[in-house]
Short mmCIF file of C-alpha atoms in Angstrom, two decimals:
data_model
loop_
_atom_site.label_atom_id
_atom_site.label_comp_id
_atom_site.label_asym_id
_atom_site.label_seq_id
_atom_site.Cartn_x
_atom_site.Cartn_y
_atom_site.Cartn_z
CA UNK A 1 -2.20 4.46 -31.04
CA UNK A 2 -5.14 2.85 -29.30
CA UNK A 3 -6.43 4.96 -25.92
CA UNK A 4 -5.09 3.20 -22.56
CA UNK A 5 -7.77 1.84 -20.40
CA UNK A 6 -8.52 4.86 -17.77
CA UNK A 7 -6.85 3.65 -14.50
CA UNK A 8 -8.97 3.90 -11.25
CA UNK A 9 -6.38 2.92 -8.90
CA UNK A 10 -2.77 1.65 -8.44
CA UNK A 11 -2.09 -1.87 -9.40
CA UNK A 12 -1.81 -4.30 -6.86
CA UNK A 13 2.13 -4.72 -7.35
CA UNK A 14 2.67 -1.02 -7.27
CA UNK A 15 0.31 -0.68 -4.26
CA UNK A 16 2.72 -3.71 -2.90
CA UNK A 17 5.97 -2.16 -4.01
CA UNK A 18 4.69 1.25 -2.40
CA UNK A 19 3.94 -0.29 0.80
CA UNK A 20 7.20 -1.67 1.10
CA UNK A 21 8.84 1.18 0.73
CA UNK A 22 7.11 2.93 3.38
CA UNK A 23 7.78 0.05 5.82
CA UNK A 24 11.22 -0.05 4.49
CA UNK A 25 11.63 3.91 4.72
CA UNK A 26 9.90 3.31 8.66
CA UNK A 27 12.59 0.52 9.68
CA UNK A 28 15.80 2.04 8.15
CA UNK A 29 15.11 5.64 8.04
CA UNK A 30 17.66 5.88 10.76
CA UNK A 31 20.58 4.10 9.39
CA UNK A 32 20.38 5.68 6.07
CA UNK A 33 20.12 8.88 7.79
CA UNK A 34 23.25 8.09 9.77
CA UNK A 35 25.44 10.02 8.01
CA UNK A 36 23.96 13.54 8.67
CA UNK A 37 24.78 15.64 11.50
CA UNK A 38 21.98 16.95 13.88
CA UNK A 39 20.98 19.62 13.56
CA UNK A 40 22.31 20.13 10.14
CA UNK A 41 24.89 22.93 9.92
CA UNK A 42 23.54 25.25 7.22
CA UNK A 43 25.33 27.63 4.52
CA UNK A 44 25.49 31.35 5.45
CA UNK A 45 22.15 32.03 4.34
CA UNK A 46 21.98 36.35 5.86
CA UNK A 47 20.82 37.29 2.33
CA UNK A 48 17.44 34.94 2.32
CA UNK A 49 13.98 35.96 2.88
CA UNK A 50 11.82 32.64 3.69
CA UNK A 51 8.43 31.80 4.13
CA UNK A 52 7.63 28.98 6.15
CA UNK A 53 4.05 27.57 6.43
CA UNK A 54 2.80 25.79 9.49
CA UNK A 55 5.88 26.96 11.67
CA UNK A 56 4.27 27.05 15.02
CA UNK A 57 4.88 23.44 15.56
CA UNK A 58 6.30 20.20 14.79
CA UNK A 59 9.03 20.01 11.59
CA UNK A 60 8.21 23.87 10.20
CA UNK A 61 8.70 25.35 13.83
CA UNK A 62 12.27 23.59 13.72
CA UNK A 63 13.10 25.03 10.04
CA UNK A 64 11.63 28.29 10.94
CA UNK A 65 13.72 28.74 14.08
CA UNK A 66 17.11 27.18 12.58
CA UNK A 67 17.16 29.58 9.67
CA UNK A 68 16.17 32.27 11.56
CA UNK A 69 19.30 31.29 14.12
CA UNK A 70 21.68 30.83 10.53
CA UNK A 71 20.90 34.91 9.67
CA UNK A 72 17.70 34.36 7.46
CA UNK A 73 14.47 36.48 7.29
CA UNK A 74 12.19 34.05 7.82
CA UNK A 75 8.18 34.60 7.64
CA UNK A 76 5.99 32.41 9.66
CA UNK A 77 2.70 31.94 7.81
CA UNK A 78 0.52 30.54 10.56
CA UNK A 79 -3.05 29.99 11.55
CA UNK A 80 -2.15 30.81 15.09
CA UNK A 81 -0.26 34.08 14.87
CA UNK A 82 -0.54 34.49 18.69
CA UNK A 83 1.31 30.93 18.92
CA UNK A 84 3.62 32.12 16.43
CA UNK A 85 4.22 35.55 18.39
CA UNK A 86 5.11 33.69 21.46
CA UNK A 87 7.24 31.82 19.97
CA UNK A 88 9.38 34.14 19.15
CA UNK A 89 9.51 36.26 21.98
CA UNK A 90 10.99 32.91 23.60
CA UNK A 91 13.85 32.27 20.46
CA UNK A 92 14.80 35.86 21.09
CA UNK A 93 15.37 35.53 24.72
CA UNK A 94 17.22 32.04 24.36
CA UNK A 95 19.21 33.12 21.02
CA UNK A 96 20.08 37.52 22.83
CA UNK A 97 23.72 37.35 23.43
CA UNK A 98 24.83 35.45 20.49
CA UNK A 99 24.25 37.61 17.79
CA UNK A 100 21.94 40.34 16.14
CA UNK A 101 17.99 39.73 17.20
CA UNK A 102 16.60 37.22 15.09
CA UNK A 103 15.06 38.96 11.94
CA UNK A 104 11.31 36.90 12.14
CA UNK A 105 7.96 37.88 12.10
CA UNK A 106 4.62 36.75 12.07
CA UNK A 107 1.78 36.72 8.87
CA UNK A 108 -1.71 35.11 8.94
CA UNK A 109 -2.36 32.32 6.61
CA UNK A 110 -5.47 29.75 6.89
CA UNK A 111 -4.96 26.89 4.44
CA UNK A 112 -8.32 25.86 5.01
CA UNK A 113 -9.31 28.94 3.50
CA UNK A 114 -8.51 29.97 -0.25
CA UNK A 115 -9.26 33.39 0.40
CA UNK A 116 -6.78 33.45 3.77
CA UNK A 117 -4.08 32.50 1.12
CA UNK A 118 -4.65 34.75 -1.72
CA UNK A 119 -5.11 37.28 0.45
CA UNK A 120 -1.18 36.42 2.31
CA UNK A 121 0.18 36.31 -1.18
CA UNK A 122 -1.54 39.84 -2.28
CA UNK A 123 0.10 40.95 0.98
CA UNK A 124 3.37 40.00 0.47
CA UNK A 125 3.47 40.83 -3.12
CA UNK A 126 2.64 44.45 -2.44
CA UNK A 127 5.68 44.99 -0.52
CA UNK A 128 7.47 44.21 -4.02
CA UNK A 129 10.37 42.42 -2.21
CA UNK A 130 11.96 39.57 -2.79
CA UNK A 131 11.13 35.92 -1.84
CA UNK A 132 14.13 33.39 -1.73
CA UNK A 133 12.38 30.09 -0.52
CA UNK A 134 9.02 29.38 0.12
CA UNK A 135 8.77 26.02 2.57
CA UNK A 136 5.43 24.89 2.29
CA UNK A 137 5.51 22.88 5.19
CA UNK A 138 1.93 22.77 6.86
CA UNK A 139 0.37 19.55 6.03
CA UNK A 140 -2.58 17.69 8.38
CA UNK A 141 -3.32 14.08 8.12
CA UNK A 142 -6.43 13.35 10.16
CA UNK A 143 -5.41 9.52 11.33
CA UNK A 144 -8.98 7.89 11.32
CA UNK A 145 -11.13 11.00 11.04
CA UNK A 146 -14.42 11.49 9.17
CA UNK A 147 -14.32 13.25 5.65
CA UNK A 148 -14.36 16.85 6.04
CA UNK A 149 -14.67 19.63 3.89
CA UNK A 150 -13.42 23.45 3.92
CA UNK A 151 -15.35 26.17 3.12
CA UNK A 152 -14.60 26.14 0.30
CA UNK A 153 -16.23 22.78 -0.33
CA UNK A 154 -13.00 20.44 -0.92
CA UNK A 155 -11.88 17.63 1.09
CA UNK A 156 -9.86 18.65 3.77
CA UNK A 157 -6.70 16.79 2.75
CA UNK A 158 -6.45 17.83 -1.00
CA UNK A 159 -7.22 21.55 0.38
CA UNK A 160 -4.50 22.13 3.20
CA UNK A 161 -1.73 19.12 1.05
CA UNK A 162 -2.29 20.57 -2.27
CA UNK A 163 -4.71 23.14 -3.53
CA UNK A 164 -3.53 25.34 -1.05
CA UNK A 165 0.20 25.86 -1.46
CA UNK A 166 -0.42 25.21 -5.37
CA UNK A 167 -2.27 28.37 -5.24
CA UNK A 168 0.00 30.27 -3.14
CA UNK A 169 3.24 28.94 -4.99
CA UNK A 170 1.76 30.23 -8.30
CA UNK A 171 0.17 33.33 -6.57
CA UNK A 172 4.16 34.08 -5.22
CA UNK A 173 5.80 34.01 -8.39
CA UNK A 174 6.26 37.55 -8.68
CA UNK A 175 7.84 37.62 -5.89
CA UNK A 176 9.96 34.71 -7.19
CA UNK A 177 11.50 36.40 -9.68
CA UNK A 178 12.51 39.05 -7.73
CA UNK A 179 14.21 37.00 -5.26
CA UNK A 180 15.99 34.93 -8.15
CA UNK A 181 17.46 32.34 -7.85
CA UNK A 182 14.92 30.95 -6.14
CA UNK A 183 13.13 27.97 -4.48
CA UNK A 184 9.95 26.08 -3.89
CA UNK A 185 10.18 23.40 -1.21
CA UNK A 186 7.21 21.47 -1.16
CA UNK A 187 7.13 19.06 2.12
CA UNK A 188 6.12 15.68 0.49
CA UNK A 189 5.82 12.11 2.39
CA UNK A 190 7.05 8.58 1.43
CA UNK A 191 3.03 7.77 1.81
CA UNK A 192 2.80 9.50 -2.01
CA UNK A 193 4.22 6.24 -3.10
CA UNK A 194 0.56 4.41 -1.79
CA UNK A 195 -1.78 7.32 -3.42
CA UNK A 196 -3.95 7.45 -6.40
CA UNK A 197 -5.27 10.45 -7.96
CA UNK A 198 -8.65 10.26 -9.59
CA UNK A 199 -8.62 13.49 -11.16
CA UNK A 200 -12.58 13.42 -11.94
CA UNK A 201 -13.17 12.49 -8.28
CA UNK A 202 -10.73 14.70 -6.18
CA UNK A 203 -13.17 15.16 -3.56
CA UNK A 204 -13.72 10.75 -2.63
CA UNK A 205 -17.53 11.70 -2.88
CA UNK A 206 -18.42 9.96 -6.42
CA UNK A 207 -18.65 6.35 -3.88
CA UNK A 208 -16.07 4.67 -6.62
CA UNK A 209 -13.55 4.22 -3.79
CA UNK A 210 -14.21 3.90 0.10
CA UNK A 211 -13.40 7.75 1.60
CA UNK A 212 -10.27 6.81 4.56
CA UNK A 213 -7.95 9.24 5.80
CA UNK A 214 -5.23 7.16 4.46
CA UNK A 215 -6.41 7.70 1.29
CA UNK A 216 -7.13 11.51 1.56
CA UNK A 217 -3.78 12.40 2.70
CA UNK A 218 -1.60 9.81 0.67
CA UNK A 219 -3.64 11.20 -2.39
CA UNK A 220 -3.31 14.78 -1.78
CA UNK A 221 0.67 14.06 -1.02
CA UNK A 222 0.46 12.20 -4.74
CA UNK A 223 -1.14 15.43 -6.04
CA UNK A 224 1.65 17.79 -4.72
CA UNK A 225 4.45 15.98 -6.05
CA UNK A 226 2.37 15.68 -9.84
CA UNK A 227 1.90 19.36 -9.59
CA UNK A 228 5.13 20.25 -8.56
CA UNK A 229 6.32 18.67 -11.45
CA UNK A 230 4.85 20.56 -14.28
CA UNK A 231 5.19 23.80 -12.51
CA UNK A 232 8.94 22.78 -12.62
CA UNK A 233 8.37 22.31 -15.89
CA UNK A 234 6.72 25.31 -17.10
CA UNK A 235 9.25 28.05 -15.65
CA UNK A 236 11.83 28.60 -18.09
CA UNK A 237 15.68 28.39 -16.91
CA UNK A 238 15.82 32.32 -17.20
CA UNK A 239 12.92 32.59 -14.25
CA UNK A 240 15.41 30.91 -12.05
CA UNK A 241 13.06 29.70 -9.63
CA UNK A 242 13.37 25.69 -8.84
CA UNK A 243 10.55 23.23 -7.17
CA UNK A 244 11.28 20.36 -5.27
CA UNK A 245 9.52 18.24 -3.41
CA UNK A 246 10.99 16.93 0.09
CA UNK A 247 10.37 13.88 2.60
CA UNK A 248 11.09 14.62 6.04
CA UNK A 249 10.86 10.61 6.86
CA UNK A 250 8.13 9.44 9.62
CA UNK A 251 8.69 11.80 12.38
CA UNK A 252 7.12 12.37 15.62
CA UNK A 253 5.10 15.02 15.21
CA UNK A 254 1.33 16.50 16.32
CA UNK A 255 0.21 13.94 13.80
CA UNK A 256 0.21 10.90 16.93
CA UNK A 257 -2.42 13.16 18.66
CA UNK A 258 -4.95 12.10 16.13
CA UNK A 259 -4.16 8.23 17.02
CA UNK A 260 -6.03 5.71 18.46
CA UNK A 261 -4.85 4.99 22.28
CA UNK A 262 -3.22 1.57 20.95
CA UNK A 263 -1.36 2.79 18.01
CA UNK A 264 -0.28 6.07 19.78
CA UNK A 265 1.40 3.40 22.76
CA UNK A 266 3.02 1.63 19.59
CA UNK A 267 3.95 4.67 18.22
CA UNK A 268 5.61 5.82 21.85
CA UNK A 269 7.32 2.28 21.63
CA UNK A 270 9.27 2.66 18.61
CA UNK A 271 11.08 5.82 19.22
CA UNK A 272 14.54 4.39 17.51
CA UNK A 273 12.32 4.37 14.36
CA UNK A 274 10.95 7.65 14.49
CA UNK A 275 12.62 11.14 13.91
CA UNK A 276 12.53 14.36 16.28
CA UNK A 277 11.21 17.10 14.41
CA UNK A 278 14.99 18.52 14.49
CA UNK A 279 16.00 15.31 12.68
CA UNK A 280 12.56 15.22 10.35
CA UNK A 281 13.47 19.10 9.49
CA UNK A 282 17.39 18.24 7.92
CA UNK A 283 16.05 17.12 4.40
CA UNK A 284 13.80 20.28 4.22
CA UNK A 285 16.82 22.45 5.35
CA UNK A 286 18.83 20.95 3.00
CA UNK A 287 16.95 21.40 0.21
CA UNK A 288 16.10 24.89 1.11
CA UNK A 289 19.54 26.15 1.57
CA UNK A 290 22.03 23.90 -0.54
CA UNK A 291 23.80 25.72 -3.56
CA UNK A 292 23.91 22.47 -5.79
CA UNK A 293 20.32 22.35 -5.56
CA UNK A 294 19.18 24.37 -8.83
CA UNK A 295 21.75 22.63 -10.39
CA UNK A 296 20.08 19.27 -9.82
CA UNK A 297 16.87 20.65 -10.88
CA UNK A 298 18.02 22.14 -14.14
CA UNK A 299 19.94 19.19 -14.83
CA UNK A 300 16.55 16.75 -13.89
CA UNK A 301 14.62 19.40 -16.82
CA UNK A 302 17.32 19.18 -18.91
CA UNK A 303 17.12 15.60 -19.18
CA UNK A 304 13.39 15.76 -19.65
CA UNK A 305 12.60 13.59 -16.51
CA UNK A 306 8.89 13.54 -15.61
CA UNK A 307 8.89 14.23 -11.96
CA UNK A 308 10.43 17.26 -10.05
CA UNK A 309 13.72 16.76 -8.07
CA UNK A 310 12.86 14.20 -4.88
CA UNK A 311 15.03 14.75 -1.80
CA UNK A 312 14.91 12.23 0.77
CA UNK A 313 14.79 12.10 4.49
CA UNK A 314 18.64 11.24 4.31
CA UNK A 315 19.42 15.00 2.08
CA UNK A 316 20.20 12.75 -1.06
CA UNK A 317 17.68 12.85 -4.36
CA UNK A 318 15.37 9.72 -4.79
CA UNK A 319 13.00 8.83 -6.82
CA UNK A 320 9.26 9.75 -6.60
CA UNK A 321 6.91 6.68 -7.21
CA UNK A 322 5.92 5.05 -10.50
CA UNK A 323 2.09 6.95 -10.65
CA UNK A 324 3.89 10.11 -10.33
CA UNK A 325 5.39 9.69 -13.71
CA UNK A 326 2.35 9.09 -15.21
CA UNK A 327 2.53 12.16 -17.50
CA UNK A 328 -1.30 12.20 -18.68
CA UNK A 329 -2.64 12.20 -14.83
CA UNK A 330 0.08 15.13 -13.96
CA UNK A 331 -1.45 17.07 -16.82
CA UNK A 332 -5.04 16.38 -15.68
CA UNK A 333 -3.87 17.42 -12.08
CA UNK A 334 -2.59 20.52 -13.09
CA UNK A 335 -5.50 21.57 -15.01
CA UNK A 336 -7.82 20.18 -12.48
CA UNK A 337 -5.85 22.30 -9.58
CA UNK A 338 -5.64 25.68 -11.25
CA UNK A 339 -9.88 25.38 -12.00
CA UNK A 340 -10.63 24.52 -8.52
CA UNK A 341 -8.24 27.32 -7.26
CA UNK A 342 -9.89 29.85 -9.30
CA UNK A 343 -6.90 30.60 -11.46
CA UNK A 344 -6.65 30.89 -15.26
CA UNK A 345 -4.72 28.08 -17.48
CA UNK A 346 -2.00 30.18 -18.17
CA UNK A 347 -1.28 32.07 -14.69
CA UNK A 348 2.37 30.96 -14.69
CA UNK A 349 3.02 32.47 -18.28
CA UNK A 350 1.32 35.50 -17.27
CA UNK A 351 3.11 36.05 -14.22
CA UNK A 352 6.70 35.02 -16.25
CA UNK A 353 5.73 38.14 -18.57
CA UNK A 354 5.06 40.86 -15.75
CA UNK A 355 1.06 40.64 -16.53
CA UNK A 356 -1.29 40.84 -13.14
CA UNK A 357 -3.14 37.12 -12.86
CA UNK A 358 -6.77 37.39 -11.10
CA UNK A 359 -7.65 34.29 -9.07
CA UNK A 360 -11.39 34.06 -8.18
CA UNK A 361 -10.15 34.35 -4.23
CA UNK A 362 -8.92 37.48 -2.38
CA UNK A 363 -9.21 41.01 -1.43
CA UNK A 364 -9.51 41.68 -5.43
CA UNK A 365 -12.77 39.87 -5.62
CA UNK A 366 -14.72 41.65 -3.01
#
């Protein structure tokens, strides 16, 4: 079979086709959505330990705070732990009276910072518990922002969307397994259905395409869900840990800060359009908590389909966008992430089989 032609960016009808999604997703987000209660009334979920990344504000401060409130032991990985500490001083005092205290508490985790993260996931590892749902919820999208890089030398975007909670998904497995069955909720966005992945450029330095925020974040959203995918893949039915990737919808969120003073006074004209974060958090919740979940995913790997299990902002499974099932740029992704992450090729085995995994970041490297 002759090689394809290497592909440097979507084709103008799927770059059409994924625009009018989004605008379709913006417009009717709300009517398709209808159906759902708000908030979402969860299953008893008293037996769940859950991290949730980012949960100081915005969408993961809503999950955080609802499945604390449904009898979870939730784990707020945060930046700001003093934020995060606050926080929950105030849920207590709202939520004493109607139950037991809220079993929550507070870790550090900097996604800007490979080190911050393997150094979370030695943490909670080495309190050999179990881990029922990891919500990787912190995301930033820098609305017409410079490139910027992290420390650790990657573009922002692809660092905090992707490289990060790659590395601490796989870093968590252990803990994983104990907590079987278990789950991965990735927080995706319908703007994965605009991105491109070049896998030899994942930086946007090379000068082949024009560096824009846009295409940082809808790239690094593309990445996640191509990711996701083969680490669905790769964990055997026995593991009983599931990944999914989840779209909130467009909600109004810290994101409009970033805005330019026009959009932001569009933005704060289409309210209708836009979700609450309680709203923008159901599809996350759902995912997090529903039983029929692993079923869906099994059933997805079963069937051999390409792409993880795709929830939508309306709690029903959609389907991810036509570049995500492009099975030779997954593969490259995957191998591309676990290099720049400092992991080896076959971490996931490893950690299936009970073997320690070094990663080139952490308290192990000093």
């Amino acid at each position: 079979m002759p090689e394809a032609k290497k592909k440097d960016a979507l084709g103008w009808m799927e770059w059409l086709r994924g625009w009018l999604y989004v605008i379709y997703e913006m417009l009717f987000q709300r009517i398709l959505a209808s159906h759902l209660q708000d908030p979402l009334p969860l299953p008893p979920v008293n037996d769940l330990t859950c991290i949730v990344t980012g949960s100081t504000s915005g969408i993961g401060r809503e999950i955080a705070r609802q499945l604390a409130e449904s009898g979870a032991h939730v784990v707020m990985a945060v930046r700001n732990t003093k934020a995060a500490q606050e926080l929950i001083q105030k849920w207590q005092e709202e939520w004493s009276g109607r139950g037991l205290p809220l079993n929550i508490e507070v870790m550090e985790l900097d996604l800007l910072s490979l080190d911050s993260v393997a150094r979370f996931a030695e943490a909670w590892n080495a309190r050999l518990g179990p881990l029922h749902v990891l919500v990787n919820n912190a995301g930033i999208f820098s609305i017409g922002e410079p490139q910027r890089f992290s420390k650790d030398g990657y573009e922002e975007h692809m660092q905090v969307n992707h490289l990060a909670p790659a590395l601490l998904s796989v870093l968590l497995l252990p803990s994983l397994i104990r907590g079987s069955p278990s789950r991965i909720v990735n927080l995706n966005s319908v703007m994965h259905y605009v991105g491109f992945v070049d896998t030899e450029d994942m930086n946007v330095v090379s000068g082949k395409r024009k560096y824009t925020s846009l295409l940082g974040y809808s790239s690094s959203k593309l990445a996640q869900v191509m990711f996701s995918s083969l680490l669905q893949k790769r964990l055997p039915a026995e593991a009983g840990i599931n990944v999914l990737c989840v779209s909130p919808g467009i909600v109004h969120t810290n994101v409009a800060r970033d805005l330019s003073r026009v959009v932001q006074a569009a933005y704060h004209l289409i309210p209708y359009f836009i979700f609450s974060p309680q709203e923008g958090a159901r599809s996350t919740l759902f995912s997090a908590t529903d039983p029929q979940i692993p079923e869906y995913c099994e059933l997805l790997k079963a069937d051999d389909w390409p792409v993880c299990a795709f929830i939508s902002q309306e709690c029903r499974p959609t389907n991810a966008s036509e570049e995500a099932h492009n099975i030779e740029t997954s593969h490259k992704v995957w191998e591309k992430t676990l290099e720049m992450t400092g992991m080896p090729s076959d971490a996931v085995e490893r950690f299936l089989e009970g073997e320690e995994v070094k990663c080139r970041y952490g308290a192990q490297q000093e």
